[in-house]
Amino acid sequence: LAKAFTATKDVYLGPLTELETVTKDLRQKIKKTSGEIDTQVKSYEDALKQDKKNDLYRVYTTAAGALAVLVPFEKIFNERWLNKTYAFSTAEKELKTIIEEKRLELDDLADDCEPGEEYEAVKRAYLKNLSMKEARAERKAFRDFKAQQEQAAAAKAAEEANGKMQAAMDVLAQRYSLKADDYDGIAAALNDDQKLYEEAAGEAGMDVKQFMRVQQLERKNARYQRQQAELAQRRQMDQAYQRLM
């Protein structure tokens, strides 16, 4: 009975097993063929995209001219331009618009910056990410740094001048038996010291009092000129500060 059952089972199930094997083999062949087709389609689409990108690059080099040296194509390239649904004419128009925008931005920076170190520093900051915000931040930082340098140099020069002036005051204070910080007393002593003016007055053909009067007027005029120069310098510094703001 068992043998009969097995024989009967083989009669009915044998064709099903064979069909299953054939079907599985057919599915594998279809899957392989489909994968090969997908690969070929993708390769074809990639080739089309590359051709389109190459054409856009040629548009870029022609339209950008010297700008292409500063702004690489990849910095402004947009992947969506390569989509099949994205018309080449639209991509070309957008590319040329971007080129003009970048050219105008660089021109604006050149107009707003001092030529030389300032412009070069600001341009480098801009070209890093093509950002006007970053460029303006660099311009402010550069000008702040230069202002600090100028202030430090002015403070150092003033300190050196003050040191030299103090040395002279020490000598004069000793001459007139005054304290070195008695500036008014030293000035009065100098103005009244006729011996200082006798030789120079004789060479000028004047008496001592006349010569001393002329010298006093000349010193007043020199002080006035210094005050005007200092005022002009303060105005320039104020204007520079306003530009920074």
Coordinates of C-alpha atoms in Angstrom, one line a residue:
L1 CA 0.0 0.0 0.0
A2 CA 2.8 2.4 0.8
K3 CA 4.6 1.7 -2.4
A4 CA 1.4 2.2 -4.3
F5 CA 0.9 5.6 -2.5
T6 CA 4.4 6.7 -3.3
A7 CA 4.0 5.7 -7.0
T8 CA 0.7 7.5 -7.2
K9 CA 2.2 10.6 -5.6
D10 CA 5.1 10.7 -8.0
V11 CA 2.7 10.5 -10.9
Y12 CA 0.8 13.6 -9.8
L13 CA 3.5 15.7 -8.2
G14 CA 6.3 15.0 -10.7
P15 CA 5.0 17.4 -13.3
L16 CA 4.4 20.1 -10.7
T17 CA 8.0 19.8 -9.4
E18 CA 9.3 20.0 -13.0
L19 CA 7.1 23.1 -13.7
E20 CA 8.4 24.7 -10.5
T21 CA 12.0 24.2 -11.6
V22 CA 11.3 25.6 -15.1
T23 CA 9.4 28.6 -13.7
K24 CA 12.2 29.4 -11.2
D25 CA 14.8 29.2 -14.0
L26 CA 12.7 31.4 -16.2
R27 CA 12.3 34.0 -13.4
Q28 CA 16.1 34.2 -12.9
K29 CA 16.7 34.7 -16.6
I30 CA 14.0 37.5 -16.7
K31 CA 15.6 39.2 -13.6
K32 CA 19.0 39.0 -15.2
T33 CA 17.8 40.4 -18.5
S34 CA 15.9 43.2 -16.7
G35 CA 19.0 44.2 -14.7
E36 CA 21.0 44.3 -17.9
I37 CA 18.4 46.5 -19.5
D38 CA 18.3 48.8 -16.4
T39 CA 22.1 49.1 -16.6
Q40 CA 22.0 50.0 -20.2
V41 CA 19.2 52.5 -19.8
K42 CA 21.1 54.1 -16.9
S43 CA 24.3 54.3 -18.9
Y44 CA 22.4 55.9 -21.7
E45 CA 20.8 58.4 -19.4
D46 CA 24.2 59.2 -17.7
A47 CA 25.7 59.8 -21.1
L48 CA 22.9 62.2 -22.1
K49 CA 23.4 64.0 -18.8
Q50 CA 27.2 64.3 -19.3
D51 CA 26.6 65.6 -22.9
K52 CA 24.2 68.2 -21.5
K53 CA 26.7 69.2 -18.8
N54 CA 29.5 69.5 -21.3
D55 CA 27.3 71.7 -23.5
L56 CA 26.5 73.9 -20.5
Y57 CA 30.2 74.1 -19.6
R58 CA 30.9 75.4 -23.1
V59 CA 28.2 78.0 -22.6
Y60 CA 29.8 79.0 -19.3
T61 CA 33.4 79.4 -20.6
T62 CA 32.1 81.5 -23.5
A63 CA 29.8 83.8 -21.4
A64 CA 32.0 84.0 -18.3
G65 CA 35.3 84.9 -20.1
A66 CA 37.9 86.0 -17.5
L67 CA 35.4 85.3 -14.7
A68 CA 35.8 81.6 -15.3
V69 CA 39.3 81.8 -13.8
L70 CA 37.9 83.2 -10.5
V71 CA 34.6 81.3 -10.3
P72 CA 34.8 77.6 -11.2
F73 CA 31.9 76.1 -13.2
E74 CA 31.2 73.6 -10.4
K75 CA 30.6 76.4 -7.9
I76 CA 27.5 77.6 -9.8
F77 CA 26.4 74.4 -11.5
N78 CA 23.0 73.1 -10.6
E79 CA 22.3 69.3 -10.9
R80 CA 18.6 69.9 -11.7
W81 CA 19.7 71.3 -15.0
L82 CA 20.5 67.8 -16.1
N83 CA 17.0 66.4 -15.6
K84 CA 15.3 65.2 -18.8
T85 CA 12.3 67.5 -18.1
Y86 CA 14.6 70.6 -17.7
A87 CA 14.9 72.3 -21.1
F88 CA 18.5 73.1 -22.1
S89 CA 17.4 76.7 -23.1
T90 CA 16.1 77.2 -19.6
A91 CA 19.3 75.9 -18.0
E92 CA 21.3 78.1 -20.3
K93 CA 19.4 81.2 -19.5
E94 CA 19.7 80.6 -15.7
L95 CA 23.4 79.9 -16.1
K96 CA 24.0 83.2 -17.9
T97 CA 22.0 85.1 -15.3
I98 CA 24.2 83.7 -12.5
I99 CA 27.3 84.7 -14.5
E100 CA 26.1 88.3 -14.8
E101 CA 25.2 88.4 -11.1
K102 CA 28.6 87.2 -10.0
R103 CA 30.3 89.7 -12.3
L104 CA 28.2 92.6 -10.9
E105 CA 28.9 91.5 -7.3
L106 CA 32.7 91.5 -7.9
D107 CA 32.4 94.9 -9.6
D108 CA 30.5 96.2 -6.5
L109 CA 33.1 94.9 -4.2
A110 CA 35.9 96.6 -6.2
D111 CA 34.0 99.9 -6.0
D112 CA 33.4 99.6 -2.3
C113 CA 36.9 98.6 -1.3
E114 CA 40.3 100.3 -1.2
P115 CA 42.5 98.9 -4.0
G116 CA 45.3 96.6 -3.0
E117 CA 45.3 94.6 0.3
E118 CA 41.7 95.4 1.3
Y119 CA 40.1 94.4 -2.0
E120 CA 42.2 91.3 -2.3
A121 CA 41.2 90.1 1.2
V122 CA 37.5 90.9 0.5
K123 CA 37.6 89.2 -2.9
R124 CA 39.1 86.0 -1.4
A125 CA 36.3 85.9 1.2
Y126 CA 33.7 86.4 -1.5
L127 CA 35.1 83.7 -3.8
K128 CA 35.2 81.1 -1.0
N129 CA 31.4 80.7 -1.0
L130 CA 30.3 83.4 -3.5
S131 CA 28.7 85.2 -0.5
M132 CA 28.4 89.0 -0.4
K133 CA 27.5 88.8 3.3
E134 CA 30.8 87.1 4.0
A135 CA 32.6 89.6 1.8
R136 CA 31.2 92.6 3.6
A137 CA 32.0 91.0 7.0
E138 CA 35.6 90.6 5.8
R139 CA 35.7 94.2 4.7
K140 CA 34.6 95.4 8.1
A141 CA 37.1 93.1 9.9
F142 CA 39.9 94.3 7.6
R143 CA 39.1 98.0 8.2
D144 CA 38.7 97.5 12.0
F145 CA 42.1 95.8 12.0
K146 CA 43.7 98.6 10.0
A147 CA 42.1 101.3 12.3
Q148 CA 43.6 99.5 15.3
Q149 CA 47.0 99.4 13.7
E150 CA 46.8 103.1 12.9
Q151 CA 45.7 103.9 16.4
A152 CA 48.5 101.8 17.9
A153 CA 51.1 103.5 15.6
A154 CA 49.7 107.0 16.5
A155 CA 49.9 106.1 20.2
K156 CA 53.4 104.9 19.9
A157 CA 54.5 108.0 18.0
A158 CA 52.8 110.2 20.7
E159 CA 54.6 108.2 23.4
E160 CA 58.0 108.7 21.7
A161 CA 57.3 112.4 21.1
N162 CA 56.3 112.8 24.8
G163 CA 59.4 111.1 25.9
K164 CA 61.6 113.4 23.9
M165 CA 59.6 116.5 25.1
Q166 CA 60.0 115.4 28.7
A167 CA 63.7 115.1 28.3
A168 CA 63.8 118.7 27.0
M169 CA 61.6 119.9 29.8
D170 CA 63.9 118.3 32.3
V171 CA 66.8 120.3 30.9
L172 CA 64.9 123.5 30.9
A173 CA 63.5 122.9 34.4
Q174 CA 67.0 122.5 35.7
R175 CA 68.2 125.7 33.9
Y176 CA 65.4 127.8 35.5
S177 CA 65.4 125.9 38.9
L178 CA 61.8 124.8 38.3
K179 CA 60.0 121.5 38.5
A180 CA 59.9 119.4 35.3
D181 CA 56.0 119.4 35.3
D182 CA 55.8 123.2 35.8
Y183 CA 55.0 123.8 32.1
D184 CA 53.6 127.3 32.6
G185 CA 56.5 128.4 34.7
I186 CA 59.0 127.0 32.1
A187 CA 57.2 128.7 29.3
A188 CA 57.1 132.0 31.1
A189 CA 60.8 131.7 31.9
L190 CA 61.6 131.1 28.3
N191 CA 59.6 134.0 27.1
D192 CA 61.4 136.3 29.6
D193 CA 64.9 135.0 29.0
Q194 CA 66.4 137.8 26.9
K195 CA 69.8 136.1 26.8
L196 CA 68.3 133.4 24.6
Y197 CA 67.3 136.0 22.0
E198 CA 70.2 138.5 22.0
E199 CA 72.4 136.9 19.4
A200 CA 69.4 136.0 17.1
A201 CA 68.0 139.5 17.5
G202 CA 71.3 141.1 16.5
E203 CA 71.4 138.9 13.4
A204 CA 67.8 139.9 12.5
G205 CA 68.6 143.6 13.0
M206 CA 66.1 144.0 15.8
D207 CA 66.3 144.9 19.5
V208 CA 65.6 142.0 21.8
K209 CA 62.1 143.0 22.8
Q210 CA 61.0 143.4 19.2
F211 CA 62.6 140.0 18.3
M212 CA 60.9 138.3 21.3
R213 CA 57.6 139.8 20.2
V214 CA 58.0 138.4 16.7
Q215 CA 59.0 135.0 18.0
Q216 CA 55.9 134.9 20.3
L217 CA 53.7 135.7 17.3
E218 CA 55.3 133.0 15.2
R219 CA 54.8 130.4 18.0
K220 CA 51.1 131.4 18.2
N221 CA 50.8 130.9 14.5
A222 CA 52.6 127.6 14.7
R223 CA 50.2 126.4 17.5
Y224 CA 47.2 127.5 15.4
Q225 CA 48.5 125.5 12.4
R226 CA 49.0 122.5 14.6
Q227 CA 45.5 122.8 16.0
Q228 CA 44.0 123.0 12.5
A229 CA 46.0 120.0 11.4
E230 CA 44.8 118.0 14.4
L231 CA 41.3 119.1 13.7
A232 CA 41.5 118.0 10.1
Q233 CA 43.0 114.6 11.2
R234 CA 40.1 114.1 13.7
R235 CA 37.6 114.8 10.9
Q236 CA 39.3 112.3 8.7
M237 CA 39.2 109.7 11.5
D238 CA 35.5 110.4 12.1
Q239 CA 34.8 110.0 8.4
A240 CA 36.7 106.7 8.3
Y241 CA 34.7 105.5 11.3
Q242 CA 31.4 106.5 9.7
R243 CA 32.4 104.5 6.6
L244 CA 33.1 101.5 8.8
M245 CA 29.6 101.7 10.3

